[in-house]
Amino acid sequence: MFGLTIEKLFLVALIAAVIIGPRRLPEYARRLGALVRRVTLLAGDAARRAEQETGVASIRQDWTALDPRQ
């Protein structure tokens, strides 16, 4: 996803530790974790709402059910 590998993530974490500093890094990590949780919940909620409104069990699996030509 996005072309990120373990090496690139490690490099980003290392740069963040140097720029932000070891004292503030845990607080920023907590904030990032909370943001990721919120985004995950919002995406799940959006998927559930789309599933309810369209009546399609899984939009990712069956795009042909949404094709108006059929």
PDB file of N, CA, C and O in Angstrom:
ATOM      1  N   MET A   1       0.840  -1.167   0.000  1.00  0.00           N
ATOM      2  CA  MET A   1       0.000   0.000   0.000  1.00  0.00           C
ATOM      3  C   MET A   1       0.890   1.237   0.000  1.00  0.00           C
ATOM      4  O   MET A   1       1.757   1.383   0.852  1.00  0.00           O
ATOM      5  N   PHE A   2       0.693   2.113  -0.947  1.00  0.00           N
ATOM      6  CA  PHE A   2       1.448   3.344  -1.107  1.00  0.00           C
ATOM      7  C   PHE A   2       2.937   3.099  -1.315  1.00  0.00           C
ATOM      8  O   PHE A   2       3.743   4.001  -1.152  1.00  0.00           O
ATOM      9  N   GLY A   3       3.338   1.878  -1.615  1.00  0.00           N
ATOM     10  CA  GLY A   3       4.732   1.563  -1.853  1.00  0.00           C
ATOM     11  C   GLY A   3       5.596   1.624  -0.607  1.00  0.00           C
ATOM     12  O   GLY A   3       6.806   1.796  -0.697  1.00  0.00           O
ATOM     13  N   LEU A   4       4.977   1.507   0.574  1.00  0.00           N
ATOM     14  CA  LEU A   4       5.743   1.552   1.809  1.00  0.00           C
ATOM     15  C   LEU A   4       6.251   0.166   2.164  1.00  0.00           C
ATOM     16  O   LEU A   4       5.520  -0.796   2.152  1.00  0.00           O
ATOM     17  N   THR A   5       7.515   0.098   2.477  1.00  0.00           N
ATOM     18  CA  THR A   5       8.114  -1.147   2.924  1.00  0.00           C
ATOM     19  C   THR A   5       8.552  -0.968   4.372  1.00  0.00           C
ATOM     20  O   THR A   5       8.530   0.146   4.912  1.00  0.00           O
ATOM     21  N   ILE A   6       8.965  -2.051   4.985  1.00  0.00           N
ATOM     22  CA  ILE A   6       9.436  -1.992   6.374  1.00  0.00           C
ATOM     23  C   ILE A   6      10.620  -1.046   6.496  1.00  0.00           C
ATOM     24  O   ILE A   6      10.710  -0.269   7.453  1.00  0.00           O
ATOM     25  N   GLU A   7      11.501  -1.076   5.511  1.00  0.00           N
ATOM     26  CA  GLU A   7      12.674  -0.211   5.563  1.00  0.00           C
ATOM     27  C   GLU A   7      12.284   1.271   5.527  1.00  0.00           C
ATOM     28  O   GLU A   7      12.834   2.093   6.267  1.00  0.00           O
ATOM     29  N   LYS A   8      11.327   1.603   4.669  1.00  0.00           N
ATOM     30  CA  LYS A   8      10.883   2.996   4.575  1.00  0.00           C
ATOM     31  C   LYS A   8      10.178   3.433   5.845  1.00  0.00           C
ATOM     32  O   LYS A   8      10.377   4.564   6.322  1.00  0.00           O
ATOM     33  N   LEU A   9       9.359   2.565   6.428  1.00  0.00           N
ATOM     34  CA  LEU A   9       8.685   2.905   7.676  1.00  0.00           C
ATOM     35  C   LEU A   9       9.691   3.098   8.809  1.00  0.00           C
ATOM     36  O   LEU A   9       9.535   4.001   9.638  1.00  0.00           O
ATOM     37  N   PHE A  10      10.701   2.253   8.842  1.00  0.00           N
ATOM     38  CA  PHE A  10      11.745   2.398   9.858  1.00  0.00           C
ATOM     39  C   PHE A  10      12.475   3.723   9.688  1.00  0.00           C
ATOM     40  O   PHE A  10      12.756   4.422  10.666  1.00  0.00           O
ATOM     41  N   LEU A  11      12.776   4.091   8.450  1.00  0.00           N
ATOM     42  CA  LEU A  11      13.459   5.350   8.181  1.00  0.00           C
ATOM     43  C   LEU A  11      12.596   6.542   8.597  1.00  0.00           C
ATOM     44  O   LEU A  11      13.094   7.491   9.213  1.00  0.00           O
ATOM     45  N   VAL A  12      11.304   6.487   8.308  1.00  0.00           N
ATOM     46  CA  VAL A  12      10.401   7.566   8.710  1.00  0.00           C
ATOM     47  C   VAL A  12      10.349   7.661  10.231  1.00  0.00           C
ATOM     48  O   VAL A  12      10.363   8.763  10.798  1.00  0.00           O
ATOM     49  N   ALA A  13      10.282   6.520  10.919  1.00  0.00           N
ATOM     50  CA  ALA A  13      10.256   6.522  12.380  1.00  0.00           C
ATOM     51  C   ALA A  13      11.550   7.097  12.946  1.00  0.00           C
ATOM     52  O   ALA A  13      11.525   7.852  13.926  1.00  0.00           O
ATOM     53  N   LEU A  14      12.662   6.762  12.342  1.00  0.00           N
ATOM     54  CA  LEU A  14      13.949   7.274  12.803  1.00  0.00           C
ATOM     55  C   LEU A  14      14.029   8.786  12.606  1.00  0.00           C
ATOM     56  O   LEU A  14      14.459   9.521  13.515  1.00  0.00           O
ATOM     57  N   ILE A  15      13.611   9.262  11.469  1.00  0.00           N
ATOM     58  CA  ILE A  15      13.617  10.708  11.202  1.00  0.00           C
ATOM     59  C   ILE A  15      12.673  11.425  12.164  1.00  0.00           C
ATOM     60  O   ILE A  15      12.993  12.492  12.689  1.00  0.00           O
ATOM     61  N   ALA A  16      11.491  10.833  12.415  1.00  0.00           N
ATOM     62  CA  ALA A  16      10.543  11.437  13.355  1.00  0.00           C
ATOM     63  C   ALA A  16      11.141  11.508  14.747  1.00  0.00           C
ATOM     64  O   ALA A  16      10.973  12.513  15.460  1.00  0.00           O
ATOM     65  N   ALA A  17      11.857  10.466  15.154  1.00  0.00           N
ATOM     66  CA  ALA A  17      12.475  10.463  16.478  1.00  0.00           C
ATOM     67  C   ALA A  17      13.529  11.559  16.593  1.00  0.00           C
ATOM     68  O   ALA A  17      13.665  12.190  17.644  1.00  0.00           O
ATOM     69  N   VAL A  18      14.246  11.805  15.537  1.00  0.00           N
ATOM     70  CA  VAL A  18      15.287  12.843  15.555  1.00  0.00           C
ATOM     71  C   VAL A  18      14.660  14.230  15.535  1.00  0.00           C
ATOM     72  O   VAL A  18      15.047  15.118  16.303  1.00  0.00           O
ATOM     73  N   ILE A  19      13.664  14.438  14.676  1.00  0.00           N
ATOM     74  CA  ILE A  19      13.057  15.770  14.536  1.00  0.00           C
ATOM     75  C   ILE A  19      12.187  16.109  15.739  1.00  0.00           C
ATOM     76  O   ILE A  19      12.296  17.199  16.306  1.00  0.00           O
ATOM     77  N   ILE A  20      11.306  15.195  16.127  1.00  0.00           N
ATOM     78  CA  ILE A  20      10.379  15.466  17.222  1.00  0.00           C
ATOM     79  C   ILE A  20      11.082  15.387  18.567  1.00  0.00           C
ATOM     80  O   ILE A  20      10.793  16.153  19.477  1.00  0.00           O
ATOM     81  N   GLY A  21      11.971  14.442  18.694  1.00  0.00           N
ATOM     82  CA  GLY A  21      12.691  14.276  19.951  1.00  0.00           C
ATOM     83  C   GLY A  21      12.090  13.143  20.766  1.00  0.00           C
ATOM     84  O   GLY A  21      10.898  12.863  20.677  1.00  0.00           O
ATOM     85  N   PRO A  22      12.924  12.502  21.550  1.00  0.00           N
ATOM     86  CA  PRO A  22      12.457  11.333  22.310  1.00  0.00           C
ATOM     87  C   PRO A  22      11.449  11.671  23.411  1.00  0.00           C
ATOM     88  O   PRO A  22      10.670  10.827  23.806  1.00  0.00           O
ATOM     89  N   ARG A  23      11.433  12.887  23.877  1.00  0.00           N
ATOM     90  CA  ARG A  23      10.489  13.251  24.944  1.00  0.00           C
ATOM     91  C   ARG A  23       9.066  13.426  24.413  1.00  0.00           C
ATOM     92  O   ARG A  23       8.110  13.047  25.081  1.00  0.00           O
ATOM     93  N   ARG A  24       8.934  14.029  23.244  1.00  0.00           N
ATOM     94  CA  ARG A  24       7.602  14.287  22.698  1.00  0.00           C
ATOM     95  C   ARG A  24       7.100  13.166  21.804  1.00  0.00           C
ATOM     96  O   ARG A  24       5.918  13.128  21.483  1.00  0.00           O
ATOM     97  N   LEU A  25       7.959  12.244  21.404  1.00  0.00           N
ATOM     98  CA  LEU A  25       7.573  11.185  20.473  1.00  0.00           C
ATOM     99  C   LEU A  25       6.441  10.298  21.003  1.00  0.00           C
ATOM    100  O   LEU A  25       5.517  10.004  20.245  1.00  0.00           O
ATOM    101  N   PRO A  26       6.425   9.881  22.283  1.00  0.00           N
ATOM    102  CA  PRO A  26       5.298   9.058  22.747  1.00  0.00           C
ATOM    103  C   PRO A  26       3.942   9.757  22.642  1.00  0.00           C
ATOM    104  O   PRO A  26       2.942   9.131  22.292  1.00  0.00           O
ATOM    105  N   GLU A  27       3.906  11.047  22.920  1.00  0.00           N
ATOM    106  CA  GLU A  27       2.640  11.784  22.809  1.00  0.00           C
ATOM    107  C   GLU A  27       2.171  11.849  21.357  1.00  0.00           C
ATOM    108  O   GLU A  27       0.990  11.649  21.064  1.00  0.00           O
ATOM    109  N   TYR A  28       3.081  12.099  20.450  1.00  0.00           N
ATOM    110  CA  TYR A  28       2.717  12.133  19.035  1.00  0.00           C
ATOM    111  C   TYR A  28       2.287  10.756  18.543  1.00  0.00           C
ATOM    112  O   TYR A  28       1.379  10.639  17.722  1.00  0.00           O
ATOM    113  N   ALA A  29       2.918   9.708  19.047  1.00  0.00           N
ATOM    114  CA  ALA A  29       2.534   8.345  18.675  1.00  0.00           C
ATOM    115  C   ALA A  29       1.125   8.040  19.173  1.00  0.00           C
ATOM    116  O   ALA A  29       0.331   7.410  18.468  1.00  0.00           O
ATOM    117  N   ARG A  30       0.787   8.482  20.386  1.00  0.00           N
ATOM    118  CA  ARG A  30      -0.568   8.296  20.915  1.00  0.00           C
ATOM    119  C   ARG A  30      -1.585   9.033  20.058  1.00  0.00           C
ATOM    120  O   ARG A  30      -2.655   8.502  19.740  1.00  0.00           O
ATOM    121  N   ARG A  31      -1.261  10.263  19.692  1.00  0.00           N
ATOM    122  CA  ARG A  31      -2.166  11.040  18.845  1.00  0.00           C
ATOM    123  C   ARG A  31      -2.367  10.374  17.487  1.00  0.00           C
ATOM    124  O   ARG A  31      -3.482  10.319  16.968  1.00  0.00           O
ATOM    125  N   LEU A  32      -1.285   9.882  16.914  1.00  0.00           N
ATOM    126  CA  LEU A  32      -1.375   9.199  15.622  1.00  0.00           C
ATOM    127  C   LEU A  32      -2.218   7.934  15.746  1.00  0.00           C
ATOM    128  O   LEU A  32      -3.044   7.643  14.884  1.00  0.00           O
ATOM    129  N   GLY A  33      -2.038   7.189  16.822  1.00  0.00           N
ATOM    130  CA  GLY A  33      -2.834   5.985  17.054  1.00  0.00           C
ATOM    131  C   GLY A  33      -4.316   6.309  17.177  1.00  0.00           C
ATOM    132  O   GLY A  33      -5.169   5.603  16.629  1.00  0.00           O
ATOM    133  N   ALA A  34      -4.636   7.373  17.905  1.00  0.00           N
ATOM    134  CA  ALA A  34      -6.032   7.788  18.052  1.00  0.00           C
ATOM    135  C   ALA A  34      -6.610   8.217  16.706  1.00  0.00           C
ATOM    136  O   ALA A  34      -7.761   7.890  16.381  1.00  0.00           O
ATOM    137  N   LEU A  35      -5.830   8.917  15.914  1.00  0.00           N
ATOM    138  CA  LEU A  35      -6.289   9.334  14.594  1.00  0.00           C
ATOM    139  C   LEU A  35      -6.548   8.131  13.688  1.00  0.00           C
ATOM    140  O   LEU A  35      -7.580   8.069  13.010  1.00  0.00           O
ATOM    141  N   VAL A  36      -5.655   7.164  13.714  1.00  0.00           N
ATOM    142  CA  VAL A  36      -5.831   5.959  12.895  1.00  0.00           C
ATOM    143  C   VAL A  36      -7.067   5.195  13.337  1.00  0.00           C
ATOM    144  O   VAL A  36      -7.843   4.710  12.510  1.00  0.00           O
ATOM    145  N   ARG A  37      -7.286   5.097  14.652  1.00  0.00           N
ATOM    146  CA  ARG A  37      -8.491   4.422  15.153  1.00  0.00           C
ATOM    147  C   ARG A  37      -9.752   5.131  14.679  1.00  0.00           C
ATOM    148  O   ARG A  37     -10.716   4.501  14.256  1.00  0.00           O
ATOM    149  N   ARG A  38      -9.760   6.465  14.760  1.00  0.00           N
ATOM    150  CA  ARG A  38     -10.927   7.237  14.325  1.00  0.00           C
ATOM    151  C   ARG A  38     -11.198   7.053  12.841  1.00  0.00           C
ATOM    152  O   ARG A  38     -12.348   6.875  12.426  1.00  0.00           O
ATOM    153  N   VAL A  39     -10.151   7.111  12.036  1.00  0.00           N
ATOM    154  CA  VAL A  39     -10.312   6.949  10.592  1.00  0.00           C
ATOM    155  C   VAL A  39     -10.807   5.541  10.269  1.00  0.00           C
ATOM    156  O   VAL A  39     -11.670   5.352   9.411  1.00  0.00           O
ATOM    157  N   THR A  40     -10.290   4.536  10.984  1.00  0.00           N
ATOM    158  CA  THR A  40     -10.726   3.161  10.773  1.00  0.00           C
ATOM    159  C   THR A  40     -12.208   3.007  11.112  1.00  0.00           C
ATOM    160  O   THR A  40     -12.960   2.368  10.367  1.00  0.00           O
ATOM    161  N   LEU A  41     -12.633   3.600  12.230  1.00  0.00           N
ATOM    162  CA  LEU A  41     -14.042   3.534  12.604  1.00  0.00           C
ATOM    163  C   LEU A  41     -14.922   4.251  11.587  1.00  0.00           C
ATOM    164  O   LEU A  41     -16.000   3.763  11.230  1.00  0.00           O
ATOM    165  N   LEU A  42     -14.479   5.401  11.112  1.00  0.00           N
ATOM    166  CA  LEU A  42     -15.255   6.135  10.111  1.00  0.00           C
ATOM    167  C   LEU A  42     -15.358   5.357   8.800  1.00  0.00           C
ATOM    168  O   LEU A  42     -16.419   5.328   8.172  1.00  0.00           O
ATOM    169  N   ALA A  43     -14.274   4.722   8.392  1.00  0.00           N
ATOM    170  CA  ALA A  43     -14.305   3.937   7.153  1.00  0.00           C
ATOM    171  C   ALA A  43     -15.222   2.727   7.306  1.00  0.00           C
ATOM    172  O   ALA A  43     -15.978   2.393   6.385  1.00  0.00           O
ATOM    173  N   GLY A  44     -15.181   2.076   8.453  1.00  0.00           N
ATOM    174  CA  GLY A  44     -16.071   0.944   8.697  1.00  0.00           C
ATOM    175  C   GLY A  44     -17.522   1.369   8.716  1.00  0.00           C
ATOM    176  O   GLY A  44     -18.398   0.680   8.178  1.00  0.00           O
ATOM    177  N   ASP A  45     -17.793   2.517   9.326  1.00  0.00           N
ATOM    178  CA  ASP A  45     -19.154   3.039   9.361  1.00  0.00           C
ATOM    179  C   ASP A  45     -19.644   3.391   7.959  1.00  0.00           C
ATOM    180  O   ASP A  45     -20.786   3.104   7.592  1.00  0.00           O
ATOM    181  N   ALA A  46     -18.783   3.988   7.173  1.00  0.00           N
ATOM    182  CA  ALA A  46     -19.158   4.331   5.796  1.00  0.00           C
ATOM    183  C   ALA A  46     -19.441   3.070   4.981  1.00  0.00           C
ATOM    184  O   ALA A  46     -20.384   3.030   4.190  1.00  0.00           O
ATOM    185  N   ALA A  47     -18.648   2.027   5.188  1.00  0.00           N
ATOM    186  CA  ALA A  47     -18.877   0.775   4.473  1.00  0.00           C
ATOM    187  C   ALA A  47     -20.199   0.147   4.888  1.00  0.00           C
ATOM    188  O   ALA A  47     -20.956  -0.357   4.047  1.00  0.00           O
ATOM    189  N   ARG A  48     -20.509   0.180   6.184  1.00  0.00           N
ATOM    190  CA  ARG A  48     -21.786  -0.362   6.656  1.00  0.00           C
ATOM    191  C   ARG A  48     -22.962   0.415   6.094  1.00  0.00           C
ATOM    192  O   ARG A  48     -23.970  -0.163   5.683  1.00  0.00           O
ATOM    193  N   ARG A  49     -22.844   1.740   6.060  1.00  0.00           N
ATOM    194  CA  ARG A  49     -23.931   2.561   5.515  1.00  0.00           C
ATOM    195  C   ARG A  49     -24.126   2.300   4.027  1.00  0.00           C
ATOM    196  O   ARG A  49     -25.262   2.210   3.554  1.00  0.00           O
ATOM    197  N   ALA A  50     -23.035   2.181   3.303  1.00  0.00           N
ATOM    198  CA  ALA A  50     -23.146   1.889   1.866  1.00  0.00           C
ATOM    199  C   ALA A  50     -23.763   0.519   1.650  1.00  0.00           C
ATOM    200  O   ALA A  50     -24.565   0.326   0.739  1.00  0.00           O
ATOM    201  N   GLU A  51     -23.415  -0.422   2.515  1.00  0.00           N
ATOM    202  CA  GLU A  51     -23.967  -1.771   2.425  1.00  0.00           C
ATOM    203  C   GLU A  51     -25.469  -1.750   2.681  1.00  0.00           C
ATOM    204  O   GLU A  51     -26.237  -2.393   1.969  1.00  0.00           O
ATOM    205  N   GLN A  52     -25.902  -0.969   3.658  1.00  0.00           N
ATOM    206  CA  GLN A  52     -27.327  -0.868   3.970  1.00  0.00           C
ATOM    207  C   GLN A  52     -28.105  -0.178   2.858  1.00  0.00           C
ATOM    208  O   GLN A  52     -29.201  -0.602   2.492  1.00  0.00           O
ATOM    209  N   GLU A  53     -27.554   0.894   2.325  1.00  0.00           N
ATOM    210  CA  GLU A  53     -28.272   1.673   1.317  1.00  0.00           C
ATOM    211  C   GLU A  53     -28.334   0.978  -0.038  1.00  0.00           C
ATOM    212  O   GLU A  53     -29.311   1.123  -0.755  1.00  0.00           O
ATOM    213  N   THR A  54     -27.297   0.245  -0.387  1.00  0.00           N
ATOM    214  CA  THR A  54     -27.293  -0.409  -1.689  1.00  0.00           C
ATOM    215  C   THR A  54     -27.864  -1.810  -1.639  1.00  0.00           C
ATOM    216  O   THR A  54     -28.289  -2.338  -2.656  1.00  0.00           O
ATOM    217  N   GLY A  55     -27.868  -2.427  -0.471  1.00  0.00           N
ATOM    218  CA  GLY A  55     -28.360  -3.783  -0.349  1.00  0.00           C
ATOM    219  C   GLY A  55     -27.364  -4.825  -0.830  1.00  0.00           C
ATOM    220  O   GLY A  55     -27.666  -5.999  -0.907  1.00  0.00           O
ATOM    221  N   VAL A  56     -26.168  -4.392  -1.152  1.00  0.00           N
ATOM    222  CA  VAL A  56     -25.132  -5.316  -1.605  1.00  0.00           C
ATOM    223  C   VAL A  56     -24.287  -5.682  -0.391  1.00  0.00           C
ATOM    224  O   VAL A  56     -23.819  -4.808   0.335  1.00  0.00           O
ATOM    225  N   ALA A  57     -24.095  -6.984  -0.172  1.00  0.00           N
ATOM    226  CA  ALA A  57     -23.397  -7.444   1.027  1.00  0.00           C
ATOM    227  C   ALA A  57     -21.968  -6.929   1.100  1.00  0.00           C
ATOM    228  O   ALA A  57     -21.516  -6.474   2.122  1.00  0.00           O
ATOM    229  N   SER A  58     -21.252  -7.012   0.020  1.00  0.00           N
ATOM    230  CA  SER A  58     -19.889  -6.516   0.017  1.00  0.00           C
ATOM    231  C   SER A  58     -19.623  -5.829  -1.315  1.00  0.00           C
ATOM    232  O   SER A  58     -19.556  -6.468  -2.353  1.00  0.00           O
ATOM    233  N   ILE A  59     -19.480  -4.536  -1.267  1.00  0.00           N
ATOM    234  CA  ILE A  59     -19.292  -3.766  -2.494  1.00  0.00           C
ATOM    235  C   ILE A  59     -17.984  -4.136  -3.163  1.00  0.00           C
ATOM    236  O   ILE A  59     -17.893  -4.190  -4.383  1.00  0.00           O
ATOM    237  N   ARG A  60     -16.954  -4.413  -2.405  1.00  0.00           N
ATOM    238  CA  ARG A  60     -15.658  -4.735  -2.985  1.00  0.00           C
ATOM    239  C   ARG A  60     -15.706  -6.022  -3.793  1.00  0.00           C
ATOM    240  O   ARG A  60     -14.990  -6.160  -4.765  1.00  0.00           O
ATOM    241  N   GLN A  61     -16.511  -6.983  -3.385  1.00  0.00           N
ATOM    242  CA  GLN A  61     -16.499  -8.286  -4.030  1.00  0.00           C
ATOM    243  C   GLN A  61     -17.339  -8.319  -5.306  1.00  0.00           C
ATOM    244  O   GLN A  61     -17.012  -9.035  -6.234  1.00  0.00           O
ATOM    245  N   ASP A  62     -18.420  -7.579  -5.352  1.00  0.00           N
ATOM    246  CA  ASP A  62     -19.351  -7.759  -6.458  1.00  0.00           C
ATOM    247  C   ASP A  62     -19.760  -6.427  -7.085  1.00  0.00           C
ATOM    248  O   ASP A  62     -20.857  -5.920  -6.839  1.00  0.00           O
ATOM    249  N   TRP A  63     -18.897  -5.870  -7.898  1.00  0.00           N
ATOM    250  CA  TRP A  63     -19.224  -4.626  -8.588  1.00  0.00           C
ATOM    251  C   TRP A  63     -20.252  -4.859  -9.688  1.00  0.00           C
ATOM    252  O   TRP A  63     -20.946  -3.937 -10.094  1.00  0.00           O
ATOM    253  N   THR A  64     -20.335  -6.072 -10.193  1.00  0.00           N
ATOM    254  CA  THR A  64     -21.292  -6.340 -11.268  1.00  0.00           C
ATOM    255  C   THR A  64     -22.729  -6.184 -10.794  1.00  0.00           C
ATOM    256  O   THR A  64     -23.616  -5.888 -11.588  1.00  0.00           O
ATOM    257  N   ALA A  65     -22.989  -6.355  -9.503  1.00  0.00           N
ATOM    258  CA  ALA A  65     -24.342  -6.175  -8.988  1.00  0.00           C
ATOM    259  C   ALA A  65     -24.767  -4.707  -9.057  1.00  0.00           C
ATOM    260  O   ALA A  65     -25.956  -4.418  -9.084  1.00  0.00           O
ATOM    261  N   LEU A  66     -23.830  -3.804  -9.116  1.00  0.00           N
ATOM    262  CA  LEU A  66     -24.134  -2.372  -9.189  1.00  0.00           C
ATOM    263  C   LEU A  66     -24.210  -1.858 -10.632  1.00  0.00           C
ATOM    264  O   LEU A  66     -24.533  -0.700 -10.841  1.00  0.00           O
ATOM    265  N   ASP A  67     -23.934  -2.712 -11.590  1.00  0.00           N
ATOM    266  CA  ASP A  67     -23.945  -2.312 -12.998  1.00  0.00           C
ATOM    267  C   ASP A  67     -25.394  -2.162 -13.473  1.00  0.00           C
ATOM    268  O   ASP A  67     -26.154  -3.114 -13.475  1.00  0.00           O
ATOM    269  N   PRO A  68     -25.821  -0.955 -13.882  1.00  0.00           N
ATOM    270  CA  PRO A  68     -27.212  -0.748 -14.281  1.00  0.00           C
ATOM    271  C   PRO A  68     -27.580  -1.430 -15.603  1.00  0.00           C
ATOM    272  O   PRO A  68     -28.760  -1.558 -15.903  1.00  0.00           O
ATOM    273  N   ARG A  69     -26.608  -1.867 -16.364  1.00  0.00           N
ATOM    274  CA  ARG A  69     -26.903  -2.515 -17.653  1.00  0.00           C
ATOM    275  C   ARG A  69     -27.377  -3.939 -17.486  1.00  0.00           C
ATOM    276  O   ARG A  69     -27.851  -4.534 -18.443  1.00  0.00           O
ATOM    277  N   GLN A  70     -27.281  -4.481 -16.307  1.00  0.00           N
ATOM    278  CA  GLN A  70     -27.677  -5.887 -16.114  1.00  0.00           C
ATOM    279  C   GLN A  70     -29.057  -5.994 -15.524  1.00  0.00           C
ATOM    280  O   GLN A  70     -29.540  -5.229 -14.828  1.00  0.00           O
TER     281      GLN A  70
END
